[in-house]
């Protein structure tokens, strides 16, 4: 299989890349943004790419050829000057827009430019790592406005893409996946209150997500699923 992983340099992305590359017949094209992992293998090809750049996405789609799986693992929750908002007082309009630009819009652009690359595959998959906190039905705690909203927008995009592709790309299965709280750079500042046994390693999550992506069919396209395969309300 030919697999394209966006955000292959992240905690979850890199674990996916490494696990997928263990299968010798897989060829994995993985993107990084600011740092290229020191992981080399004859079936891993690293590409530097900013997912917020439509021209860079277009260039990659024009050169990469056909693909069986696209997995988008890019996500931003905090940076050196921004943390998830605890209340309305802490809303920063630019950070809200940058969360949308990093967490929601790229998936729409990836779908736009890579649909032709997925078309020849017999069992194409288009999976994006969303988050349970993007579920509107599940929001009982409030806060985290920018991240929650960007993941809710991402979920709506996944639903819309799945509906459009049911007509134009009927073999594809489009999925929004929740990895569970995973021990990565993204979750580091928020791990203190995670119940025992509920902070997963990236390797564990990668295994679970690959199992879901492999086993789902186009009948299940447009689903929002947790790492254990259970459905999450939108
Ligand atoms: N960890 C969790 O507990 C958890 C829970 C729920 C959902 N998620 C979701 O899971 C996904 C993966 O998260 P993670 O925990 O693996 O986070 P991470 O370790 O912080 O990785 C983030 C990835 O995003 C890439 N990235 C950021 N901005 C980019 C840009 N403009 N262009 C291209 N790549 C960019 C980073 O690339 P560089 O490092 O090369 O800059 C890195 O590969 C995210 O969507 C996140 O929201 C995570």
Short mmCIF file of C-alpha atoms and ligand atoms in Angstrom, two decimals:
data_model
loop_
_atom_site.label_atom_id
_atom_site.label_comp_id
_atom_site.label_asym_id
_atom_site.label_seq_id
_atom_site.Cartn_x
_atom_site.Cartn_y
_atom_site.Cartn_z
CA UNK A 1 0.00 0.00 0.00
CA UNK A 2 1.04 3.60 -0.56
CA UNK A 3 0.30 5.70 2.52
CA UNK A 4 0.59 9.44 3.06
CA UNK A 5 0.87 10.65 6.67
CA UNK A 6 0.65 14.38 7.34
CA UNK A 7 2.28 15.32 10.64
CA UNK A 8 4.50 12.23 10.59
CA UNK A 9 6.93 14.00 12.93
CA UNK A 10 4.42 14.28 15.80
CA UNK A 11 4.00 11.86 18.69
CA UNK A 12 1.09 9.94 17.18
CA UNK A 13 2.12 10.55 13.55
CA UNK A 14 5.62 9.13 14.00
CA UNK A 15 4.31 6.03 15.80
CA UNK A 16 1.91 5.48 12.88
CA UNK A 17 4.69 5.96 10.32
CA UNK A 18 6.99 3.50 12.10
CA UNK A 19 4.30 0.87 12.55
CA UNK A 20 3.05 1.17 8.96
CA UNK A 21 6.63 0.95 7.65
CA UNK A 22 7.15 -2.36 9.52
CA UNK A 23 5.09 -3.93 6.74
CA UNK A 24 7.64 -4.22 3.95
CA UNK A 25 5.04 -3.95 1.19
CA UNK A 26 3.97 -0.51 2.48
CA UNK A 27 5.52 2.67 1.12
CA UNK A 28 5.02 5.58 3.53
CA UNK A 29 5.35 9.22 2.53
CA UNK A 30 5.47 11.21 5.78
CA UNK A 31 5.50 14.95 6.22
CA UNK A 32 7.19 17.04 8.90
CA UNK A 33 6.96 20.76 9.46
CA UNK A 34 9.63 22.10 11.83
CA UNK A 35 11.71 19.00 12.59
CA UNK A 36 12.53 15.89 10.58
CA UNK A 37 12.60 12.78 12.78
CA UNK A 38 15.81 10.78 12.72
CA UNK A 39 13.99 7.75 11.37
CA UNK A 40 15.24 6.25 8.15
CA UNK A 41 13.97 3.25 6.28
CA UNK A 42 13.91 2.23 2.63
CA UNK A 43 10.10 2.44 2.65
CA UNK A 44 9.77 5.84 4.41
CA UNK A 45 10.07 9.04 2.39
CA UNK A 46 10.17 12.33 4.36
CA UNK A 47 8.79 15.56 2.87
CA UNK A 48 8.85 18.97 4.53
CA UNK A 49 5.43 20.59 4.27
CA UNK A 50 3.32 23.26 5.91
CA UNK A 51 -0.27 21.97 5.83
CA UNK A 52 -1.61 25.51 5.96
CA UNK A 53 -0.05 26.18 2.53
CA UNK A 54 -2.42 25.22 -0.30
CA UNK A 55 0.38 25.62 -2.88
CA UNK A 56 2.58 23.12 -1.01
CA UNK A 57 -0.32 20.65 -0.82
CA UNK A 58 -0.92 21.08 -4.55
CA UNK A 59 2.74 20.45 -5.38
CA UNK A 60 2.81 17.27 -3.32
CA UNK A 61 -0.43 15.98 -4.85
CA UNK A 62 0.98 16.62 -8.34
CA UNK A 63 4.14 14.56 -7.71
CA UNK A 64 3.18 11.78 -5.31
CA UNK A 65 1.09 9.53 -7.60
CA UNK A 66 -1.64 7.22 -6.40
CA UNK A 67 -2.23 6.63 -2.69
CA UNK A 68 -4.29 4.09 -0.75
CA UNK A 69 -4.43 5.81 2.64
CA UNK A 70 -4.21 9.47 3.63
CA UNK A 71 -3.90 10.11 7.38
CA UNK A 72 -3.77 13.65 8.75
CA UNK A 73 -2.14 13.77 12.21
CA UNK A 74 -1.42 17.50 12.31
CA UNK A 75 -2.84 19.33 15.29
CA UNK A 76 -2.01 22.29 17.52
CA UNK A 77 -3.37 22.80 21.06
CA UNK A 78 -0.83 25.22 22.55
CA UNK A 79 2.37 27.05 21.77
CA UNK A 80 4.93 28.99 23.80
CA UNK A 81 2.53 31.90 24.28
CA UNK A 82 -0.92 30.25 24.12
CA UNK A 83 -2.66 27.67 26.27
CA UNK A 84 -6.25 26.40 25.84
CA UNK A 85 -8.64 29.09 27.13
CA UNK A 86 -10.15 28.57 30.58
CA UNK A 87 -12.77 31.28 30.07
CA UNK A 88 -14.04 33.96 27.70
CA UNK A 89 -11.66 36.54 29.20
CA UNK A 90 -8.69 34.71 27.76
CA UNK A 91 -9.93 34.59 24.15
CA UNK A 92 -7.35 35.84 21.65
CA UNK A 93 -8.94 36.32 18.20
CA UNK A 94 -5.71 35.58 16.33
CA UNK A 95 -5.16 32.33 18.23
CA UNK A 96 -8.74 31.26 17.45
CA UNK A 97 -8.12 31.82 13.74
CA UNK A 98 -4.75 30.13 13.84
CA UNK A 99 -6.38 27.08 15.50
CA UNK A 100 -8.86 26.92 12.62
CA UNK A 101 -6.03 27.36 10.12
CA UNK A 102 -4.01 24.49 11.62
CA UNK A 103 -6.67 22.06 12.82
CA UNK A 104 -9.61 22.40 10.42
CA UNK A 105 -8.87 23.99 7.03
CA UNK A 106 -5.92 21.72 6.02
CA UNK A 107 -8.14 18.63 5.94
CA UNK A 108 -10.50 20.37 3.51
CA UNK A 109 -7.58 21.35 1.28
CA UNK A 110 -6.07 17.87 1.51
CA UNK A 111 -9.41 16.38 0.42
CA UNK A 112 -9.61 18.91 -2.42
CA UNK A 113 -6.14 18.17 -3.79
CA UNK A 114 -5.67 14.46 -3.02
CA UNK A 115 -9.02 13.02 -4.16
CA UNK A 116 -7.49 12.26 -7.58
CA UNK A 117 -4.57 10.45 -5.87
CA UNK A 118 -7.03 8.25 -3.91
CA UNK A 119 -9.29 7.47 -6.87
CA UNK A 120 -7.32 4.53 -8.39
CA UNK A 121 -7.14 2.63 -5.07
CA UNK A 122 -9.42 -0.39 -4.51
CA UNK A 123 -9.90 0.40 -0.83
CA UNK A 124 -8.98 4.03 -0.22
CA UNK A 125 -9.03 5.49 3.31
CA UNK A 126 -9.05 9.13 4.37
CA UNK A 127 -8.54 9.41 8.12
CA UNK A 128 -7.98 12.43 10.28
CA UNK A 129 -7.06 12.59 13.96
CA UNK A 130 -9.79 14.66 15.56
CA UNK A 131 -10.49 14.75 19.33
CA UNK A 132 -13.39 13.89 21.61
CA UNK A 133 -13.33 17.49 22.88
CA UNK A 134 -14.54 18.46 19.38
CA UNK A 135 -17.82 16.69 20.06
CA UNK A 136 -20.56 19.28 20.65
CA UNK A 137 -22.77 16.68 22.35
CA UNK A 138 -19.94 15.69 24.71
CA UNK A 139 -18.99 19.22 25.81
CA UNK A 140 -19.82 19.34 29.51
CA UNK A 141 -16.82 21.27 30.82
CA UNK A 142 -16.72 24.27 28.46
CA UNK A 143 -13.46 26.18 27.90
CA UNK A 144 -10.78 25.29 25.34
CA UNK A 145 -12.81 27.39 22.89
CA UNK A 146 -10.32 27.57 20.02
CA UNK A 147 -9.23 23.93 20.03
CA UNK A 148 -12.76 22.55 20.61
CA UNK A 149 -14.21 24.75 17.85
CA UNK A 150 -11.47 23.85 15.38
CA UNK A 151 -12.03 20.12 16.02
CA UNK A 152 -15.84 20.57 15.78
CA UNK A 153 -15.27 22.30 12.42
CA UNK A 154 -12.96 19.47 11.40
CA UNK A 155 -15.68 16.95 12.27
CA UNK A 156 -18.20 18.82 10.11
CA UNK A 157 -15.70 18.82 7.24
CA UNK A 158 -15.21 15.07 7.58
CA UNK A 159 -18.97 14.56 7.46
CA UNK A 160 -19.31 16.79 4.39
CA UNK A 161 -16.39 15.18 2.55
CA UNK A 162 -17.84 11.72 3.23
CA UNK A 163 -21.22 12.79 1.78
CA UNK A 164 -19.68 14.30 -1.37
CA UNK A 165 -17.36 11.32 -1.93
CA UNK A 166 -20.23 8.84 -1.60
CA UNK A 167 -21.09 10.04 -5.12
CA UNK A 168 -17.73 10.95 -6.63
CA UNK A 169 -15.35 8.55 -4.81
CA UNK A 170 -17.67 5.79 -3.60
CA UNK A 171 -14.96 3.31 -2.54
CA UNK A 172 -13.37 5.65 -0.01
CA UNK A 173 -13.91 5.43 3.75
CA UNK A 174 -13.63 8.82 5.48
CA UNK A 175 -13.02 8.77 9.25
CA UNK A 176 -12.58 11.17 12.16
CA UNK A 177 -10.63 9.37 14.89
CA UNK A 178 -10.12 10.14 18.58
CA UNK A 179 -6.83 8.70 19.84
CA UNK A 180 -7.52 8.97 23.58
CA UNK A 181 -5.15 10.97 25.76
CA UNK A 182 -1.75 10.10 24.37
CA UNK A 183 1.65 10.89 25.84
CA UNK A 184 2.94 13.45 23.32
CA UNK A 185 4.16 17.06 23.20
CA UNK A 186 0.54 18.16 22.64
CA UNK A 187 -0.86 16.62 25.84
CA UNK A 188 2.23 17.14 28.09
CA UNK A 189 0.87 20.16 30.05
CA UNK A 190 -2.47 18.40 30.72
CA UNK A 191 -1.43 14.94 31.85
CA UNK A 192 -1.55 15.49 35.64
CA UNK A 193 -5.27 14.71 36.05
CA UNK A 194 -5.48 11.85 33.58
CA UNK A 195 -6.81 8.77 35.44
CA UNK A 196 -4.42 5.86 35.93
CA UNK A 197 -4.20 3.69 32.84
CA UNK A 198 -5.81 6.34 30.62
CA UNK A 199 -2.63 8.00 29.35
CA UNK A 200 -1.69 5.94 26.33
CA UNK A 201 1.65 5.52 24.61
CA UNK A 202 1.81 6.62 20.97
CA UNK A 203 2.71 3.05 20.00
CA UNK A 204 -0.45 1.66 21.63
CA UNK A 205 -2.59 4.32 19.91
CA UNK A 206 -0.94 3.76 16.52
CA UNK A 207 -1.75 0.05 16.71
CA UNK A 208 -5.39 0.80 17.61
CA UNK A 209 -5.84 3.43 14.89
CA UNK A 210 -4.31 1.25 12.17
CA UNK A 211 -6.65 -1.56 13.19
CA UNK A 212 -9.65 0.77 12.80
CA UNK A 213 -8.48 2.22 9.48
CA UNK A 214 -7.79 -1.28 8.09
CA UNK A 215 -11.05 -2.81 9.20
CA UNK A 216 -13.57 -0.09 8.35
CA UNK A 217 -15.31 -0.17 4.97
CA UNK A 218 -16.93 2.50 2.81
CA UNK A 219 -20.28 1.67 4.49
CA UNK A 220 -18.85 3.29 7.62
CA UNK A 221 -17.60 6.38 5.82
CA UNK A 222 -18.41 9.55 7.77
CA UNK A 223 -17.92 8.00 11.23
CA UNK A 224 -16.37 9.58 14.32
CA UNK A 225 -14.67 6.75 16.22
CA UNK A 226 -12.54 6.45 19.35
CA UNK A 227 -9.28 4.46 19.47
CA UNK A 228 -11.23 1.37 20.65
CA UNK A 229 -13.62 1.56 17.70
CA UNK A 230 -16.56 2.93 19.72
CA UNK A 231 -18.63 5.68 18.02
CA UNK A 232 -18.51 9.22 19.47
CA UNK A 233 -21.55 11.51 19.20
CA UNK A 234 -20.91 14.49 16.97
N1 LIG B 1 -2.03 13.68 22.30
C1 LIG B 1 -3.29 13.63 22.68
O1 LIG B 1 -3.63 13.34 23.84
C2 LIG B 1 -4.40 13.89 21.68
C3 LIG B 1 -5.73 13.72 22.11
C4 LIG B 1 -6.75 13.97 21.18
C5 LIG B 1 -6.44 14.34 19.89
N2 LIG B 1 -5.13 14.50 19.51
C6 LIG B 1 -4.86 14.89 18.13
O2 LIG B 1 -3.93 13.98 17.56
C7 LIG B 1 -3.18 14.63 16.52
C8 LIG B 1 -1.69 14.37 16.74
O3 LIG B 1 -1.31 14.99 17.96
P1 LIG B 1 0.03 14.65 18.75
O4 LIG B 1 -0.39 14.41 20.14
O5 LIG B 1 0.81 13.61 18.01
O6 LIG B 1 0.73 16.07 18.69
P2 LIG B 1 2.25 16.52 18.46
O7 LIG B 1 3.19 15.46 18.97
O8 LIG B 1 2.35 17.88 19.03
O9 LIG B 1 2.38 16.56 16.85
C9 LIG B 1 1.83 17.60 16.10
C10 LIG B 1 2.22 17.42 14.65
O10 LIG B 1 1.65 18.50 13.89
C11 LIG B 1 2.67 18.98 13.00
N3 LIG B 1 2.35 20.35 12.61
C12 LIG B 1 2.01 21.41 13.38
N4 LIG B 1 1.78 22.50 12.62
C13 LIG B 1 1.98 22.12 11.33
C14 LIG B 1 1.89 22.77 10.09
N5 LIG B 1 1.55 24.07 9.98
N6 LIG B 1 2.17 22.06 8.96
C15 LIG B 1 2.51 20.76 9.03
N7 LIG B 1 2.61 20.08 10.18
C16 LIG B 1 2.35 20.76 11.32
C17 LIG B 1 3.95 18.84 13.79
O11 LIG B 1 5.07 18.93 12.91
P3 LIG B 1 6.57 19.40 13.43
O12 LIG B 1 6.74 18.73 14.78
O13 LIG B 1 7.49 18.88 12.38
O14 LIG B 1 6.53 20.87 13.52
C18 LIG B 1 3.74 17.45 14.37
O15 LIG B 1 4.05 16.50 13.38
C19 LIG B 1 -3.58 16.11 16.59
O16 LIG B 1 -4.56 16.38 15.63
C20 LIG B 1 -4.19 16.26 17.98
O17 LIG B 1 -5.12 17.30 18.04
C21 LIG B 1 -4.11 14.28 20.38
#
